[in-house]
Short mmCIF file of C-alpha atoms in Angstrom, two decimals:
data_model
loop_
_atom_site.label_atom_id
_atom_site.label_comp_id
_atom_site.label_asym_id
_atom_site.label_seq_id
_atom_site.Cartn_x
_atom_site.Cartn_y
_atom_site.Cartn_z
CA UNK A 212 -2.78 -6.13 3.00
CA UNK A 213 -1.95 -7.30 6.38
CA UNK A 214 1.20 -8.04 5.85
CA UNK A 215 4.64 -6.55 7.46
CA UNK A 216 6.62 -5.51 3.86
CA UNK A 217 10.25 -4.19 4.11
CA UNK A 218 11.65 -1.62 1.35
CA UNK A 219 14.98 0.52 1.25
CA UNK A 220 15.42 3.14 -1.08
CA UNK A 221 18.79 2.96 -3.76
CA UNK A 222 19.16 6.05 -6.24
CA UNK A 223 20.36 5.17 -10.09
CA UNK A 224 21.94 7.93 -12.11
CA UNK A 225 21.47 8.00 -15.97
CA UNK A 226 24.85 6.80 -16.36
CA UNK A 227 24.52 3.56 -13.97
CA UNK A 228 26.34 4.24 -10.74
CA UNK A 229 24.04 4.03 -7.87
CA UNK A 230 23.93 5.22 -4.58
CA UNK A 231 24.22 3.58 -1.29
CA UNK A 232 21.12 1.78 0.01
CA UNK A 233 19.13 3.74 2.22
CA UNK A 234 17.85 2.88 5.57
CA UNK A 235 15.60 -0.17 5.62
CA UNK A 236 11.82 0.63 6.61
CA UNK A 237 9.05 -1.43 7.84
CA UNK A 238 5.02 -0.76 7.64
CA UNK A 239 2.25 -2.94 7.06
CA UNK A 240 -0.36 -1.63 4.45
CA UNK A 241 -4.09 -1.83 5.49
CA UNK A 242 -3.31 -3.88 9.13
CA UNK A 243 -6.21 -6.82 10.29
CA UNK A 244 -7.23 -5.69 13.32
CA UNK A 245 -10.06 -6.68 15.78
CA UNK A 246 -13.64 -5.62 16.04
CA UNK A 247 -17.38 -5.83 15.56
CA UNK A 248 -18.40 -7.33 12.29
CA UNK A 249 -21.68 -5.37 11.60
CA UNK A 250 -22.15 -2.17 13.99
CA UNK A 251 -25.67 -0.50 14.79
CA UNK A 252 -25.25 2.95 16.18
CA UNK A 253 -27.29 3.89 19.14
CA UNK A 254 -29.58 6.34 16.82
CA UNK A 255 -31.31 3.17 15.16
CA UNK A 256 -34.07 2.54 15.90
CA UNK A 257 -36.14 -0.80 14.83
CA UNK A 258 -39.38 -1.47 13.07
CA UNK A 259 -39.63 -5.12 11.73
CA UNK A 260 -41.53 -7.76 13.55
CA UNK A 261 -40.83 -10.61 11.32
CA UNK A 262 -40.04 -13.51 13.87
CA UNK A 263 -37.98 -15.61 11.45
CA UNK A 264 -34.12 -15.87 10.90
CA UNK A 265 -32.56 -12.94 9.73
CA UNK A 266 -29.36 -13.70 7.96
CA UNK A 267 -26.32 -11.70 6.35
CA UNK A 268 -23.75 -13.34 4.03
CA UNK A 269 -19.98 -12.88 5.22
CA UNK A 270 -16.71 -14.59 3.53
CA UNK A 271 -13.79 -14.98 5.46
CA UNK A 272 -10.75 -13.02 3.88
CA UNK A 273 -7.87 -13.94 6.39
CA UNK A 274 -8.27 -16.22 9.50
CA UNK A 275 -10.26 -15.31 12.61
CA UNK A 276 -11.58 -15.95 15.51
CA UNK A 277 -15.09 -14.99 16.91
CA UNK A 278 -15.51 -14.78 20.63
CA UNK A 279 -18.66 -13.35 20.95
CA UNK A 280 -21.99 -13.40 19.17
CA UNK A 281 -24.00 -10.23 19.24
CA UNK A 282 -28.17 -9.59 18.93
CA UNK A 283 -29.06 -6.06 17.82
CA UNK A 284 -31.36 -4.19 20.62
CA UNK A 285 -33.58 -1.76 19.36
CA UNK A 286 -33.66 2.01 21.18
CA UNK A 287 -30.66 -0.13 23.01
CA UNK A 288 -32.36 0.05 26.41
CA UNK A 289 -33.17 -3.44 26.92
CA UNK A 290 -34.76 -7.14 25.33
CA UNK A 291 -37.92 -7.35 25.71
CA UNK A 292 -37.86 -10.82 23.70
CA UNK A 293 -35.86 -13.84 23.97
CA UNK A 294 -33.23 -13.67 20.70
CA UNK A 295 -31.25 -16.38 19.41
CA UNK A 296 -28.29 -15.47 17.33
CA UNK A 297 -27.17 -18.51 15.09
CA UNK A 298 -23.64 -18.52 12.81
CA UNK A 299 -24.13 -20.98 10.16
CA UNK A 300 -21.47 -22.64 7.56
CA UNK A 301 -23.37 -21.36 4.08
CA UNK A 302 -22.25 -23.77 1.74
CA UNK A 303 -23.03 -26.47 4.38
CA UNK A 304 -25.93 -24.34 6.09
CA UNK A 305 -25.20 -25.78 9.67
CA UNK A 306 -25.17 -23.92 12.28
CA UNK A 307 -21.34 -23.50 14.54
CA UNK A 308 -22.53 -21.39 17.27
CA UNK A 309 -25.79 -20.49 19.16
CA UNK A 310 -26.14 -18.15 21.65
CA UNK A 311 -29.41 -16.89 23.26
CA UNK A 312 -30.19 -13.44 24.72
CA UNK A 313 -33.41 -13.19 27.03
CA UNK A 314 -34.54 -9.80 29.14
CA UNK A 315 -33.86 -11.28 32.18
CA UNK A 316 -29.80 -12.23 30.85
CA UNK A 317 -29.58 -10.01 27.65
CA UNK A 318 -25.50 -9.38 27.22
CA UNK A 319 -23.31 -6.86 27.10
CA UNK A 320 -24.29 -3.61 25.11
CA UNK A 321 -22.10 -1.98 22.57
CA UNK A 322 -23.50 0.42 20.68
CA UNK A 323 -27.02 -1.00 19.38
CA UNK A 324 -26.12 -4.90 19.84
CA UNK A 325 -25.86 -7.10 22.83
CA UNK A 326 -22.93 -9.46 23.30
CA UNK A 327 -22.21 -12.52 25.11
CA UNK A 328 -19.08 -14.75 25.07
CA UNK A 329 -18.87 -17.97 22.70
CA UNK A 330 -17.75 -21.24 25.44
CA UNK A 331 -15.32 -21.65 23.06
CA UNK A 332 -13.90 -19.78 20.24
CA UNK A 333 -14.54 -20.28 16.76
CA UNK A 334 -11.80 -20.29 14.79
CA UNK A 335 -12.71 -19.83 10.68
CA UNK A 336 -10.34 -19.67 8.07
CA UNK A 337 -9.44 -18.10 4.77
CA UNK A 338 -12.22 -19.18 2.19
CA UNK A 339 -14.87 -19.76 4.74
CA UNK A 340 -18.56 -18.70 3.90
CA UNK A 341 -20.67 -18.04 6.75
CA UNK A 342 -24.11 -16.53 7.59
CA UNK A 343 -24.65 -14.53 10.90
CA UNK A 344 -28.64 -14.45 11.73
CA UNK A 345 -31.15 -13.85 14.64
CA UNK A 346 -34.71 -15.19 15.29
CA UNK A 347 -36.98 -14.18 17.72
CA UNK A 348 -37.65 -10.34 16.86
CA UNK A 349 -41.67 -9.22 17.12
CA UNK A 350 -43.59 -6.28 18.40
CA UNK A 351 -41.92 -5.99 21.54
CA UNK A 352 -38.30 -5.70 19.99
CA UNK A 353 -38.37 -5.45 16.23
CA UNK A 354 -35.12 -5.61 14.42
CA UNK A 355 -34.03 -3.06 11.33
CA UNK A 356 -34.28 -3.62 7.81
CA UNK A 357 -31.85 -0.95 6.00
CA UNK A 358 -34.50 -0.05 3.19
CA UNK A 359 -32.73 3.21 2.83
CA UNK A 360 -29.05 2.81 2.48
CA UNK A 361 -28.71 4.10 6.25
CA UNK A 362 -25.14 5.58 6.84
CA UNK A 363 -25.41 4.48 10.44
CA UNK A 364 -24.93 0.89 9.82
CA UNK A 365 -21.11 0.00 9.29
CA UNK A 366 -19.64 -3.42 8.09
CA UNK A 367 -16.16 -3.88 9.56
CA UNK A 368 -13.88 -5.64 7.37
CA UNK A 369 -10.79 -5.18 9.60
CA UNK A 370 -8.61 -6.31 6.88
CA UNK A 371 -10.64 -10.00 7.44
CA UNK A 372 -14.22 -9.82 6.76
CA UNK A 373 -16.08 -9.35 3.34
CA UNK A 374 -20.29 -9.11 3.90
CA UNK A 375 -21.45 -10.64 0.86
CA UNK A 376 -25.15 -9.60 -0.84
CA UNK A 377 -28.49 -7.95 0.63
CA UNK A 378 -29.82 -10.67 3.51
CA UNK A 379 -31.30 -13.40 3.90
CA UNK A 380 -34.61 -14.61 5.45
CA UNK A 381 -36.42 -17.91 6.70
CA UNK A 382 -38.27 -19.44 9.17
CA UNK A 383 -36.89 -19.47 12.90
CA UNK A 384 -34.61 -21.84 14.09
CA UNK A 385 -33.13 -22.73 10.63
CA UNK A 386 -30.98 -21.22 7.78
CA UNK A 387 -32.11 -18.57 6.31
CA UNK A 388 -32.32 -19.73 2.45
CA UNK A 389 -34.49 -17.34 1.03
CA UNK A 390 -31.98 -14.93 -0.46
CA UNK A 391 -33.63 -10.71 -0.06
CA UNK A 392 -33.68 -8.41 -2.80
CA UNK A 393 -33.13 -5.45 -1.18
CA UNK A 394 -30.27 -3.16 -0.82
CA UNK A 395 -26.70 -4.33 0.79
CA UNK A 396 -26.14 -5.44 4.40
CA UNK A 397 -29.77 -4.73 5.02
CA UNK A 398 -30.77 -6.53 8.25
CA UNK A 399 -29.97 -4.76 11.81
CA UNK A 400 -30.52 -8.04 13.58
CA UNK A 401 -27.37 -10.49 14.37
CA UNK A 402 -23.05 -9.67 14.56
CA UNK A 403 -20.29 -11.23 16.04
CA UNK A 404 -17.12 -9.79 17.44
CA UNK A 405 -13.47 -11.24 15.81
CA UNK A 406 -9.67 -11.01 16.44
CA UNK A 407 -7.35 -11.74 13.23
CA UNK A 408 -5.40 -14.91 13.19
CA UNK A 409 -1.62 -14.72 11.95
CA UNK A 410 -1.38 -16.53 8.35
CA UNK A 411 0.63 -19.03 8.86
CA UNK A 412 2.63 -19.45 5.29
CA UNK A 413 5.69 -21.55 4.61
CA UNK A 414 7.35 -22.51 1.28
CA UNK A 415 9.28 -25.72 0.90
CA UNK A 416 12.38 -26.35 -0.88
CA UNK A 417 13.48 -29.71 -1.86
CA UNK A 418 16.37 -31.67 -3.73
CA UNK A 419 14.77 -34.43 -6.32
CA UNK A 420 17.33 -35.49 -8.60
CA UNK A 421 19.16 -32.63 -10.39
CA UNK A 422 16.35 -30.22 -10.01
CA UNK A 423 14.67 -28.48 -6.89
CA UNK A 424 11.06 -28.83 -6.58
CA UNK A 425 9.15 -26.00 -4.73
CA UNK A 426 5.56 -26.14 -2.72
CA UNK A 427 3.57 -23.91 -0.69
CA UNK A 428 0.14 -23.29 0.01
CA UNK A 429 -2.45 -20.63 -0.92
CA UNK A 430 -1.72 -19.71 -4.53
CA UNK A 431 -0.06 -16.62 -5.38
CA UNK A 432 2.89 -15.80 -7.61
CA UNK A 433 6.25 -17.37 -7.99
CA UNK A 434 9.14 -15.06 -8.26
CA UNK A 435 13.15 -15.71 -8.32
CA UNK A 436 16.41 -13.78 -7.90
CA UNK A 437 19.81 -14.50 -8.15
CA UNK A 438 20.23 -12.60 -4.77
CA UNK A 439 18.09 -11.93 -1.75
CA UNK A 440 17.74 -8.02 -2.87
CA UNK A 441 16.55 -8.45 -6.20
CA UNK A 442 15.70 -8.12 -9.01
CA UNK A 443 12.81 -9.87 -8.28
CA UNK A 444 11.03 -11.58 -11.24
CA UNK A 445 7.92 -13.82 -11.80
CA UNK A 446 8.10 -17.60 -12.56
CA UNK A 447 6.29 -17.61 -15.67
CA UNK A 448 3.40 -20.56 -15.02
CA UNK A 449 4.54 -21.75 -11.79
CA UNK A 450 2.44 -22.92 -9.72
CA UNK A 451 2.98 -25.43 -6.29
CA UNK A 452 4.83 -28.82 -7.14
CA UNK A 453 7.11 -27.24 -9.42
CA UNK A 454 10.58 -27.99 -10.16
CA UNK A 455 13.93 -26.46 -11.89
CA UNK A 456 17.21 -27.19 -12.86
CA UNK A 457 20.35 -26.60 -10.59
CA UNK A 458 22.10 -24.07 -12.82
CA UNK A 459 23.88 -21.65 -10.22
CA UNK A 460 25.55 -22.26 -6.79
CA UNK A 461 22.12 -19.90 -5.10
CA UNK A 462 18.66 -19.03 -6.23
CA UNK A 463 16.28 -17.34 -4.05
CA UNK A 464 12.53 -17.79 -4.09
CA UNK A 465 9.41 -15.91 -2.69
CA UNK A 466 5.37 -16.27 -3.35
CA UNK A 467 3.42 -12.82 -3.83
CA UNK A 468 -0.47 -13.10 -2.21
#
């Protein structure tokens, strides 16, 4: 997913003879594409006053970058409390970005959620676990806990983004550790908005001795071919570091995410 493939088509008769290749094509399954990571449609409307953090669990499929940090607003007409949205590294539970959202200087609405710009992007890449929360919600502007499986609230992977468990709650101003046993993506409360990052992926070649040793990064499956159109077939074990006799005058080589 995410990545540009290229395929031609080449017909085989029962007797052998085959056709002439047909013309190449080029699509790329399931695209990354920008957007909000957790959208609250205007119909929402809020009814938890818990002033604590208010955390949801997201892993980090592909590279991005988050520009913006969103609060959600409830009946979207307005903050009538001071909000604090907080993105924290979970395995390290720091925070990376804070952003706060007052009445007088609340953001830019989209939706159910006010945004404001990061100073400075934050870049996060494949493998990274994060938590997005908010503190500061009360009376005045309680957030929404998705008791009910709402339809109205969306995670957006955009080919990217996985949202990871039910929430997460603690005390303001800190990570929320306490892990919530309700249903999936249940807090209304904090989002961010992303752009994808190209993967930048490179295999190595090099001569050591009589063999040719092979690296790259990121896993995945080995595959050879005596010519650049295939057959393509796996590498039975390989894995990065690996090496292999000279036997022909051209081997080609490609890794399969």
């Amino acid at each position: 997913n995410g990545i540009e493939v290229f395929y031609f088509i080449r017909a085989v008769a029962e007797g052998g003879q085959e056709s002439r290749d047909s013309n190449l094509v080029r699509s790329t399954p399931n695209p990354r594409v920008a957007g909000v990571a957790y959208i609250v449609s205007t119909e929402v409307t809020g009814f938890g006053t818990f002033p604590g953090s208010l955390g949801m669990d997201f892993d980090v499929a592909r590279p991005v970058r988050i520009t913006e940090l969103g609060v959600f607003d409830n009946g979207a007409d307005g903050l009538y409390l001071a909000l604090t949205a907080v993105l924290y590294d979970r395995d390290t539970r720091q925070p990376l970005a804070t952003l706060e959202f007052t009445p007088e200087d609340p953001g830019t609405l989209r939706d159910s959620s006010r945004f404001k710009p990061l100073p400075q992007p934050l870049v996060l890449p494949a493998g990274f676990k994060g938590t997005i929360a908010v503190f500061g919600y009360g009376e005045l502007e309680p957030y929404f806990s998705n008791s009910a499986n709402v339809p109205d609230l969306q995670v957006f992977s955009g080919g990217s983004l996985l949202f990871v468990g039910s929430g997460r709650y603690g005390p303001a101003g800190q990570f929320p550790a306490t892990p919530d046993v309700g249903p999936v993506n249940r807090y209304a409360a904090g989002t961010f908005y992303f752009e994808p990052l190209p993967v930048a992926f490179r295999i190595s070649i090099a001569l050591v001795g009589q063999r040719v040793r092979l690296t790259w990064e990121g896993g995945g499956r080995l595959e050879s071919a005596s010519d650049l159109t295939g057959p393509w077939t796996e590498v039975p074990g390989a894995v990065s570091g690996a090496e292999f006799p000279v036997t022909s005058n051209r081997q080609f080589y490609r890794v399969r995410q």
